[in-house]
PDB file of C-alpha atoms in Angstrom:
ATOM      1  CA  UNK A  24      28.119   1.286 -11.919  1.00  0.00           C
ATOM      2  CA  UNK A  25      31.786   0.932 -10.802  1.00  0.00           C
ATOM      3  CA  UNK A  26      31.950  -0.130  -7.349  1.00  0.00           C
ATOM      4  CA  UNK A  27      32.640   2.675  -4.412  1.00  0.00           C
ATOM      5  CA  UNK A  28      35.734   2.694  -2.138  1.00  0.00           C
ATOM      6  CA  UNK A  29      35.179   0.666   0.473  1.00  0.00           C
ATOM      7  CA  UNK A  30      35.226   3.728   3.043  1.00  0.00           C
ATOM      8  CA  UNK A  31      33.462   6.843   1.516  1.00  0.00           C
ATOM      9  CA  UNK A  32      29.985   5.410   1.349  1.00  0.00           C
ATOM     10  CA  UNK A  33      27.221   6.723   4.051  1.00  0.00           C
ATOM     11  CA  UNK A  34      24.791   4.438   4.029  1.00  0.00           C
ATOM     12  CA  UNK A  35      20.785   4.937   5.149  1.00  0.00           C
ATOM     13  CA  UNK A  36      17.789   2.619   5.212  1.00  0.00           C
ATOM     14  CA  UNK A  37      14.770   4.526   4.463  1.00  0.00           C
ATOM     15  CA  UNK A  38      11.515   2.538   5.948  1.00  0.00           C
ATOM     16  CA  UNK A  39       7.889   3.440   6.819  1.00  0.00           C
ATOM     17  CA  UNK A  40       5.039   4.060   4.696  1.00  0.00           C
ATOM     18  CA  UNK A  41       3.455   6.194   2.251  1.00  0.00           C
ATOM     19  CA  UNK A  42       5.291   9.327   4.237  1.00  0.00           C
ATOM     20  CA  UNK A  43       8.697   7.525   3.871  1.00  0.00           C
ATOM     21  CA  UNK A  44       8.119   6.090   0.396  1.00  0.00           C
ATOM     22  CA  UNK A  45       7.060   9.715  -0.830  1.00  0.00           C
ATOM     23  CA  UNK A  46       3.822  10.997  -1.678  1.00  0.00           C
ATOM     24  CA  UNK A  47       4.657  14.699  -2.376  1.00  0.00           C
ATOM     25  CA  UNK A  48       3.383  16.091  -5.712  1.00  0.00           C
ATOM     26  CA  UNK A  49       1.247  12.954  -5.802  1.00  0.00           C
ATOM     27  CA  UNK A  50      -2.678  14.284  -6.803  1.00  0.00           C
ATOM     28  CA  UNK A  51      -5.773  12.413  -7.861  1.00  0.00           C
ATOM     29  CA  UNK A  52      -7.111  12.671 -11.430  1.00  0.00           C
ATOM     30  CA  UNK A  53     -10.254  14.048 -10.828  1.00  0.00           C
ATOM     31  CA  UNK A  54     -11.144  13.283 -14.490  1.00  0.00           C
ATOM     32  CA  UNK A  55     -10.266   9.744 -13.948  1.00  0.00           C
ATOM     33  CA  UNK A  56     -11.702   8.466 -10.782  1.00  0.00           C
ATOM     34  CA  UNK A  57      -9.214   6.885  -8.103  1.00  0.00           C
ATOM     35  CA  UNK A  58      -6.728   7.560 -10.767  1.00  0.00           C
ATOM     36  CA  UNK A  59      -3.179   9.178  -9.493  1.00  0.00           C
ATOM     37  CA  UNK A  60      -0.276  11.235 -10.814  1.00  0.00           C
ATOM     38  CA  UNK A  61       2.769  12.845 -10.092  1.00  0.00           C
ATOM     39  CA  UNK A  62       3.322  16.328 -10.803  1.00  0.00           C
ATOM     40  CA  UNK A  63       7.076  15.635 -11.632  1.00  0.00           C
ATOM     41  CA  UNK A  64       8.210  18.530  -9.559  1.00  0.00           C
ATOM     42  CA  UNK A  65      11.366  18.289  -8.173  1.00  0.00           C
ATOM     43  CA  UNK A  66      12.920  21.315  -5.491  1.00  0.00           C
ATOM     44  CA  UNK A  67      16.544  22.265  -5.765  1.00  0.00           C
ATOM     45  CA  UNK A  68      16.960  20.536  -2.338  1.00  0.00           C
ATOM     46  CA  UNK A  69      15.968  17.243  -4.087  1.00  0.00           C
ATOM     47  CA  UNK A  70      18.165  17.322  -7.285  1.00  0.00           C
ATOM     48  CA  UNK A  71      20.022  14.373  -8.327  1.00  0.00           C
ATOM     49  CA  UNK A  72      24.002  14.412  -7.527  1.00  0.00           C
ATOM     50  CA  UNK A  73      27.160  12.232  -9.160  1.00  0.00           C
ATOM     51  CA  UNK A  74      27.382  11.482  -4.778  1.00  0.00           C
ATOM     52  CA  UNK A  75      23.833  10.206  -3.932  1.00  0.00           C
ATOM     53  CA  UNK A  76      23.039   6.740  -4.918  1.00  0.00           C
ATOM     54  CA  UNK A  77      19.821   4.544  -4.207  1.00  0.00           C
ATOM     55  CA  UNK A  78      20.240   0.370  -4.239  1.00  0.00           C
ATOM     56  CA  UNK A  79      17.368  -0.740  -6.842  1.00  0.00           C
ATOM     57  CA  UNK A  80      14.727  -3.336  -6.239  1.00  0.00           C
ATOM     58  CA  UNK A  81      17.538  -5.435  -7.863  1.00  0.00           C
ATOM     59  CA  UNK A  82      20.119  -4.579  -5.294  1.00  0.00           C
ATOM     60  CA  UNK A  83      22.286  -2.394  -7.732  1.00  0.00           C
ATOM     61  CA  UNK A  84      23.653   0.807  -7.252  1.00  0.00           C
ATOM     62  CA  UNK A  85      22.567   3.477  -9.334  1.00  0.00           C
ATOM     63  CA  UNK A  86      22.579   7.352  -8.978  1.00  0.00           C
ATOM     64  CA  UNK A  87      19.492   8.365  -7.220  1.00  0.00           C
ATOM     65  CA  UNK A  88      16.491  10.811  -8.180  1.00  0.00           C
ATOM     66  CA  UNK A  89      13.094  11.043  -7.400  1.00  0.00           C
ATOM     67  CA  UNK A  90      11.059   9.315  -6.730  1.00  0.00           C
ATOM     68  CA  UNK A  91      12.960   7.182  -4.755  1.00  0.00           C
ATOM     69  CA  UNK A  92      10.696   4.567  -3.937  1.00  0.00           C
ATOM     70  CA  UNK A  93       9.290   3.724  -7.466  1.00  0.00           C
ATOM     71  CA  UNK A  94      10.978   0.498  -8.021  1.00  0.00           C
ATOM     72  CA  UNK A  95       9.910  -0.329  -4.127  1.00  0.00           C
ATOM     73  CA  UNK A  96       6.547   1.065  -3.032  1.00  0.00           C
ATOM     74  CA  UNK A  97       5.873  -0.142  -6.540  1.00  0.00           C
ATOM     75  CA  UNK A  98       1.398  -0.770  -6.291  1.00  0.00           C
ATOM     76  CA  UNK A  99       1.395   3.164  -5.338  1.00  0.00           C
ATOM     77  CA  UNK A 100       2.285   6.334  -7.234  1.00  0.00           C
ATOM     78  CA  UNK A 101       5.370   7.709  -5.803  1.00  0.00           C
ATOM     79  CA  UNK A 102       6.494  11.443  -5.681  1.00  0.00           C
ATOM     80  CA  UNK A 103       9.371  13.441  -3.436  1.00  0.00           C
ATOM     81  CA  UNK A 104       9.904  12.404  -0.245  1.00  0.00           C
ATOM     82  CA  UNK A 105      12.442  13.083   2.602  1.00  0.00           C
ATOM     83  CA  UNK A 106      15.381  11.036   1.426  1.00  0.00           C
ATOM     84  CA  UNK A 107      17.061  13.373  -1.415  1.00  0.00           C
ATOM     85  CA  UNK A 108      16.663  17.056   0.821  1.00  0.00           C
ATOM     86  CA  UNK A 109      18.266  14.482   3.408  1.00  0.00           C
ATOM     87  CA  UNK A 110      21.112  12.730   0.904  1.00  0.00           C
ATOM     88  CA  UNK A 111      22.073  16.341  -0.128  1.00  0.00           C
ATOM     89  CA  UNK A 112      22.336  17.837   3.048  1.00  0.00           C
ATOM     90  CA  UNK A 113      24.321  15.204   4.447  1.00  0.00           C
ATOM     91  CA  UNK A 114      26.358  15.249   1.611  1.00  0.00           C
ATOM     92  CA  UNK A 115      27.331  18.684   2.105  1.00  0.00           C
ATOM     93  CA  UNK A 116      27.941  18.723   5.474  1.00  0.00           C
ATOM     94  CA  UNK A 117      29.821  15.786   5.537  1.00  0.00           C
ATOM     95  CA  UNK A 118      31.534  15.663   2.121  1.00  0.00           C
ATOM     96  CA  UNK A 119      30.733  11.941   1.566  1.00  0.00           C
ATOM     97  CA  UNK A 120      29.155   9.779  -0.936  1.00  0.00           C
ATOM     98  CA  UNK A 121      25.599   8.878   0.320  1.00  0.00           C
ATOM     99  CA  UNK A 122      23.754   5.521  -0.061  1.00  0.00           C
ATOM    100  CA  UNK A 123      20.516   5.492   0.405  1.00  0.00           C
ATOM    101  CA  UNK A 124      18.553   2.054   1.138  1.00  0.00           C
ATOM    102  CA  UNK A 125      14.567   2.872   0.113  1.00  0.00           C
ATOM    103  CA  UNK A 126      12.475   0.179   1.693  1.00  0.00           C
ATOM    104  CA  UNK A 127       8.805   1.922   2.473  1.00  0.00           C
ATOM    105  CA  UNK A 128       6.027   0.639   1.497  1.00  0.00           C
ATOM    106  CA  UNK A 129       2.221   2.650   2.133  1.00  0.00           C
ATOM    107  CA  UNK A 130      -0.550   1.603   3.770  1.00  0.00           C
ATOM    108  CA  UNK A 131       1.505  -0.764   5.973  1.00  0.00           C
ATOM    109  CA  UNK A 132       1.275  -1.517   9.768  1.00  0.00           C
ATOM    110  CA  UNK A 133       4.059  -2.042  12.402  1.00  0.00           C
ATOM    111  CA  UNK A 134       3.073  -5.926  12.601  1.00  0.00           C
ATOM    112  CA  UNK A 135       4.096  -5.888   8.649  1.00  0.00           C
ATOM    113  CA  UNK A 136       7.323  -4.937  10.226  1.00  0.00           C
ATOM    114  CA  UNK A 137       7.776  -7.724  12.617  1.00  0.00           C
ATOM    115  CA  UNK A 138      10.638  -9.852  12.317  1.00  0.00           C
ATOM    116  CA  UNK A 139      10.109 -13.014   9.899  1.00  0.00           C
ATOM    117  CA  UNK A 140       7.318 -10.931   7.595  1.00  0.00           C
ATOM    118  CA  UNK A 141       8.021 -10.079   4.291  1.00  0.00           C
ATOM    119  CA  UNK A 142       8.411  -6.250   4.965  1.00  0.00           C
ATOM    120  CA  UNK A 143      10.935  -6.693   7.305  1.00  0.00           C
ATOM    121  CA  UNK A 144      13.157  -9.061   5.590  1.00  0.00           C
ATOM    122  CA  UNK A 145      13.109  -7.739   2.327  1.00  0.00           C
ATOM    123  CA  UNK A 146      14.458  -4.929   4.605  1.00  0.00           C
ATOM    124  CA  UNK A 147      17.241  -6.638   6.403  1.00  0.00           C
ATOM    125  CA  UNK A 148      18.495  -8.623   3.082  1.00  0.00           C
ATOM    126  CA  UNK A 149      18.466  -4.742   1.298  1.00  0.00           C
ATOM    127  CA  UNK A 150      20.631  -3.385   3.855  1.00  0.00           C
ATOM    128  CA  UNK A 151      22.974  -6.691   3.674  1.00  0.00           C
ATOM    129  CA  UNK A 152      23.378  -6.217   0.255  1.00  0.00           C
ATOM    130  CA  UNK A 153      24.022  -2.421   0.429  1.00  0.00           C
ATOM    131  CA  UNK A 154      27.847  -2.775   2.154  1.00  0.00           C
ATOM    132  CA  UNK A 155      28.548  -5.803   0.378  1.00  0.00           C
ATOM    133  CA  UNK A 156      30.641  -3.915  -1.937  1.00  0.00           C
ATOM    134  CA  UNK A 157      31.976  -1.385   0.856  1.00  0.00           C
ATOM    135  CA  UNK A 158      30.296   1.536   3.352  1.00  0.00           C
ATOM    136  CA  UNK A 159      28.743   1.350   5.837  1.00  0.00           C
ATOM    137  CA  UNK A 160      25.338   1.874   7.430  1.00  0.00           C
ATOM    138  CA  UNK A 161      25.218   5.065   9.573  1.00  0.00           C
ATOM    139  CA  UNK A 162      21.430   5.312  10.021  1.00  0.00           C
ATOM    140  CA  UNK A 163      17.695   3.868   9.769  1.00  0.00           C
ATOM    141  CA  UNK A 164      15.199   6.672   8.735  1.00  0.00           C
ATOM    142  CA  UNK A 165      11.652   5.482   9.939  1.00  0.00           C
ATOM    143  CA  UNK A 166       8.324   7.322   9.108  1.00  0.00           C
ATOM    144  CA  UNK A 167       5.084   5.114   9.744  1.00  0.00           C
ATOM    145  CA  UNK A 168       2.484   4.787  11.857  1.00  0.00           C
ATOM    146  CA  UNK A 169      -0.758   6.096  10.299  1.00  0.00           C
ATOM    147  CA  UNK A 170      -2.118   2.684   9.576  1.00  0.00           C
ATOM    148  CA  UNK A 171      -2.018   1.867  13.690  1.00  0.00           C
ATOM    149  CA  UNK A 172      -4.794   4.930  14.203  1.00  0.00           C
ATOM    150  CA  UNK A 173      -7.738   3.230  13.348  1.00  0.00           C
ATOM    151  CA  UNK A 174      -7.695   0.757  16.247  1.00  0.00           C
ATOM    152  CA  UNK A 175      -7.245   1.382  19.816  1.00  0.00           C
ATOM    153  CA  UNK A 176      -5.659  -2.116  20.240  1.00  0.00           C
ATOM    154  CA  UNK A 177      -2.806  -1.420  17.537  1.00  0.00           C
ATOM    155  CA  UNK A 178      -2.249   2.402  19.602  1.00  0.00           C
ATOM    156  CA  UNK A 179      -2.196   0.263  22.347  1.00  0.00           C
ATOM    157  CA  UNK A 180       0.744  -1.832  21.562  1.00  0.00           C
ATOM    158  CA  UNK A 181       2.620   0.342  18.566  1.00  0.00           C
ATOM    159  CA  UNK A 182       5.581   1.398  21.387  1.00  0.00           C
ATOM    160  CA  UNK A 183       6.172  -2.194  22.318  1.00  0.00           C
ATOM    161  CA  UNK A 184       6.315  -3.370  18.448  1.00  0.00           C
ATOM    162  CA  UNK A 185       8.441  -0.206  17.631  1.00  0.00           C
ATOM    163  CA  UNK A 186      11.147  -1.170  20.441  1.00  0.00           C
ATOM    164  CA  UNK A 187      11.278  -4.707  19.356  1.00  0.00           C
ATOM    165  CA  UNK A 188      11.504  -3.783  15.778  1.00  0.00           C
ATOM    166  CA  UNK A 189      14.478  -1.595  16.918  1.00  0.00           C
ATOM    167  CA  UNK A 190      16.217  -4.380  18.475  1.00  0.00           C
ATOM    168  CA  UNK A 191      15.395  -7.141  16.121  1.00  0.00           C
ATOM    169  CA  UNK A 192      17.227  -4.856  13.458  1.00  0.00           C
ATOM    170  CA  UNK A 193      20.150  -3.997  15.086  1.00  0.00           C
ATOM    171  CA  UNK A 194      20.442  -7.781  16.497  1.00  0.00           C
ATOM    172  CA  UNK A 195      19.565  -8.761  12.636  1.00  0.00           C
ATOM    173  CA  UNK A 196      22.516  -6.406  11.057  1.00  0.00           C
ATOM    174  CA  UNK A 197      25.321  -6.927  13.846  1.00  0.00           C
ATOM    175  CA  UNK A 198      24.993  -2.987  14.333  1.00  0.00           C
ATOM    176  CA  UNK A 199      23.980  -2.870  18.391  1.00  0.00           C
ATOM    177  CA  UNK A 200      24.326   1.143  18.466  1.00  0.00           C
ATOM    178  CA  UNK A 201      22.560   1.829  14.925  1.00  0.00           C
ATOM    179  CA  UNK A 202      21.087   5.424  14.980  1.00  0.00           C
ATOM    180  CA  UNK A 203      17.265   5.470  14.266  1.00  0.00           C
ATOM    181  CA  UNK A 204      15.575   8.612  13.773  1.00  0.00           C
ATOM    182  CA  UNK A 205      12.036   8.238  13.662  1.00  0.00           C
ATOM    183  CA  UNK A 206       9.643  10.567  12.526  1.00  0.00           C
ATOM    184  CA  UNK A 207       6.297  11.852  14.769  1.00  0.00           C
ATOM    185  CA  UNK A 208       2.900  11.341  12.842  1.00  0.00           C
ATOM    186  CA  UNK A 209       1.221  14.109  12.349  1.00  0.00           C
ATOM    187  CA  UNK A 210      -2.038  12.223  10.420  1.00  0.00           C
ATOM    188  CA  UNK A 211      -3.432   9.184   9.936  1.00  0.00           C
ATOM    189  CA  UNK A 212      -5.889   6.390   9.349  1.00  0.00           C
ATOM    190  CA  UNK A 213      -8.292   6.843  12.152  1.00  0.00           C
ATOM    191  CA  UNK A 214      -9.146   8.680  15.931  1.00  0.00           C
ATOM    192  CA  UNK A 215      -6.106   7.237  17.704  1.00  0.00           C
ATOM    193  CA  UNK A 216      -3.551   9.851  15.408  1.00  0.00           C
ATOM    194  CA  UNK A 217      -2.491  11.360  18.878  1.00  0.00           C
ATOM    195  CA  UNK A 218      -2.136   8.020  20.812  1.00  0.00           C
ATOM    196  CA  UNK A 219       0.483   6.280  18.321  1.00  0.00           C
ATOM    197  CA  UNK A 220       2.285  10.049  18.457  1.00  0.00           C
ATOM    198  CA  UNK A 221       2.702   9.895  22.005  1.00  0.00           C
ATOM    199  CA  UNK A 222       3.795   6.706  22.429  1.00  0.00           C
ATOM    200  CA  UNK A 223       6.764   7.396  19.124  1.00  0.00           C
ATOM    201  CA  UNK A 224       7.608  10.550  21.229  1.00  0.00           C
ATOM    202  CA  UNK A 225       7.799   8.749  24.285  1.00  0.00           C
ATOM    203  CA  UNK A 226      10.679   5.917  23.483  1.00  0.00           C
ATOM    204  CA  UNK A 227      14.035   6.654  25.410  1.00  0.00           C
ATOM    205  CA  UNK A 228      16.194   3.556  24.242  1.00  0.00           C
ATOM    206  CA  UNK A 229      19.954   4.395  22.941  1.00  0.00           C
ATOM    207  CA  UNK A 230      20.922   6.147  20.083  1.00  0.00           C
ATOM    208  CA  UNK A 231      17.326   6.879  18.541  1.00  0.00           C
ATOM    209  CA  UNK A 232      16.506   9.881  18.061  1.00  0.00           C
ATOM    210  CA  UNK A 233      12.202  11.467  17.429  1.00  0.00           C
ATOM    211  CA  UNK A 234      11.819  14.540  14.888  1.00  0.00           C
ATOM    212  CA  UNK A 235       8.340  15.848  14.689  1.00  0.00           C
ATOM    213  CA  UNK A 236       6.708  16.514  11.679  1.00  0.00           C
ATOM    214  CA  UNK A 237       4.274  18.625  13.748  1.00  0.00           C
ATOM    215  CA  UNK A 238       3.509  21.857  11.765  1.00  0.00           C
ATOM    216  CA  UNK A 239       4.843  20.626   7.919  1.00  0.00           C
ATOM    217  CA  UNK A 240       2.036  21.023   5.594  1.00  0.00           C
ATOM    218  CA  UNK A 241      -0.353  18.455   4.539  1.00  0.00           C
ATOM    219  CA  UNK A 242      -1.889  17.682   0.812  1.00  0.00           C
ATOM    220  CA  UNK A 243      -5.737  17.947   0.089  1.00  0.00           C
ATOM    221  CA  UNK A 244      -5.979  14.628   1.415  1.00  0.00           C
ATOM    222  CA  UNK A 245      -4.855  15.506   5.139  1.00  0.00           C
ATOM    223  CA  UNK A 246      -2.770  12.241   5.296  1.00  0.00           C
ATOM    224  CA  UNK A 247       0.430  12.720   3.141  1.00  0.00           C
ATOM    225  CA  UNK A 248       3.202  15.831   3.059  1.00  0.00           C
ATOM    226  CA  UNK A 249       3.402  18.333   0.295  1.00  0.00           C
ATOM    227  CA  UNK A 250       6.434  18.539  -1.336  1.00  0.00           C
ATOM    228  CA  UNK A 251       7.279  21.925   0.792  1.00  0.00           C
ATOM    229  CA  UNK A 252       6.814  19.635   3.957  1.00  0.00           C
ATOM    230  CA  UNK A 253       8.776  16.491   2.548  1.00  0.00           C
ATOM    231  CA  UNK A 254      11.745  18.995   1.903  1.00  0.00           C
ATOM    232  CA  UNK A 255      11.886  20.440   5.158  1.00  0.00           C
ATOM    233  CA  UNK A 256      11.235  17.212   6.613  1.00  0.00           C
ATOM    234  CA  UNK A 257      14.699  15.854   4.606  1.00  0.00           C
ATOM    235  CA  UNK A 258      16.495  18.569   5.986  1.00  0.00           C
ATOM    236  CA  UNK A 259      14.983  17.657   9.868  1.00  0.00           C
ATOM    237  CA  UNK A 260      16.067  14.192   9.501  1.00  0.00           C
ATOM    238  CA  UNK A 261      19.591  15.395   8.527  1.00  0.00           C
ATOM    239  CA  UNK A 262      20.008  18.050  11.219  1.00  0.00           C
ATOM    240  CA  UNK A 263      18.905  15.194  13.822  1.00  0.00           C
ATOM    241  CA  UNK A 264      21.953  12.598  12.490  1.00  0.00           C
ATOM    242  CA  UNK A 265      24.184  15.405  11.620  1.00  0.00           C
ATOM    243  CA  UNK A 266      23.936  16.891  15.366  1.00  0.00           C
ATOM    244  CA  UNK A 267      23.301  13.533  17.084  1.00  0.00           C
ATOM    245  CA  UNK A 268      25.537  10.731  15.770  1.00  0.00           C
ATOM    246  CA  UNK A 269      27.794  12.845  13.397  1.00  0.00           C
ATOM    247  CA  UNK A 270      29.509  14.927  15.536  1.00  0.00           C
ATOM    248  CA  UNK A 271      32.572  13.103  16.058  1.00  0.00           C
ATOM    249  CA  UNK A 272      33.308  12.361  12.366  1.00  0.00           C
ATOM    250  CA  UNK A 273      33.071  16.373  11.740  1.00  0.00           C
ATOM    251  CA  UNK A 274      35.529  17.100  14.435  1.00  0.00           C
ATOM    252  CA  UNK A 275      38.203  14.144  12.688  1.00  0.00           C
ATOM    253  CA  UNK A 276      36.961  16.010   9.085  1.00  0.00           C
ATOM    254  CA  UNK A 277      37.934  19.270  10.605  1.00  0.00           C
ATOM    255  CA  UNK A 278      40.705  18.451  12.230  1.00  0.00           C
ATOM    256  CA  UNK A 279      41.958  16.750   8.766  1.00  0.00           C
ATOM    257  CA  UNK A 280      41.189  20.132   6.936  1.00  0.00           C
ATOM    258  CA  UNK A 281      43.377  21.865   9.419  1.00  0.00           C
ATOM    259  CA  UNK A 282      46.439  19.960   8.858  1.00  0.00           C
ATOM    260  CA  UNK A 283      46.389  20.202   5.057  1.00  0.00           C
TER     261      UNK A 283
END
């Protein structure tokens, strides 16, 4: 793919779990037991555009559809998740190419998050490699937490490790004011569902923003959005950068548009 002027890309990590990576349209074969499959439905909101692009498990840019996360959350079956309803909105509100960053993996912890594991790095490096060509990062989308449920230690501590991870990426990527929107559980693993939820909706640190998912509709499975949900959920995360960090840029756009 040719490579993007080095001042129209938007770029967004997308990290988490199963929620993040996309598990909408995603049902068990019941004829085939544990077996998996995705529907292949795609919304309208979630159509692939010449202005979206996702950066492949081999770091290349390519135009993005769903799922997203196939080449990434690559053990699971992946279906529609929040990035593209996101990606498009953005895009037309804001008029710019979008890069999106997809990094989630399911059935992971926060400790798989902590700086020097795997998940984390492979993280950091893909979001290096994503403005080596030009752009630049506007945003980390994070949806996880339903793997901390089950114990009342790992509710315990899941604010503390959320703040560090926070800091460690924004130290990690030279960006000290990087926007994160994170996402309120609204399932998960175990009994402790509401004790990781408080403790996401409680964090007050700069320039991070909580949406809750409260109220989107669950799959059979009461862990993972339906489609329906993962839509509106796209279009939460957008309205939360576009009226939170984006403001500014508009008013520049507009003003632009006025003197043309």
């Amino acid at each position: 793919m040719d490579r993007m002027p080095k001042t129209t890309k938007q770029i967004f990590i997308l990290s988490g779990q199963s929620n993040m990576a996309g598990r909408g349209g995603v049902y068990k074969d019941h004829h085939h037991h544990n077996h998996q499959y995705w529907d292949k439905v795609v919304p309208p909101e979630c159509q692939p555009n010449q202005d979206i692009l996702r950066l492949s498990v081999k770091l290349q840019w390519e135009q993005a559809q769903e799922p997203l996360h196939a080449d990434i959350d690559s053990k699971k079956v992946c279906g529609v998740g929040p990035g593209m309803s996101f990606a498009n909105m953005v895009r037309e509100k804001m008029g710019a190419v979008v890069g999106l960053v997809p990094c989630a993996v399911g059935a992971t912890a926060i400790k798989q998050w902590a700086r020097g594991e795997l998940l984390y790095e492979n993280m950091v490096r893909r979001a290096k490699e994503s403005v080596e060509d030009g752009g630049e990062i506007k945003g980390l989308l994070w949806y996880q937490g339903e793997s901390d449920t089950s114990h009342i230690h790992d509710a315990d501590v899941y604010q503390g490790n959320i703040e560090k991870l926070i800091k460690n990426v924004r130290e990690d990527l030279g960006l000290p004011s990087l926007p994160i929107i994170m996402v309120a559980i609204i399932s998960g693993d175990g009994k402790y569902e509401e004790k990781v939820r408080e403790a996401q909706l409680r964090i007050n640190l700069p320039n991070v923003v909580c949406v809750d998912a409260k109220g989107l509709g669950l799959q059979e499975d009461r862990l993972h959005l339906t489609t329906e949900a993962q839509v509106k959920l796209g279009h939460l995360l957008a309205d939360a950068y576009l009226n939170n960090f984006a403001s500014s840029w508009k008013r520049f756009f507009s003003c632009l548009l006025c003197l043309a």
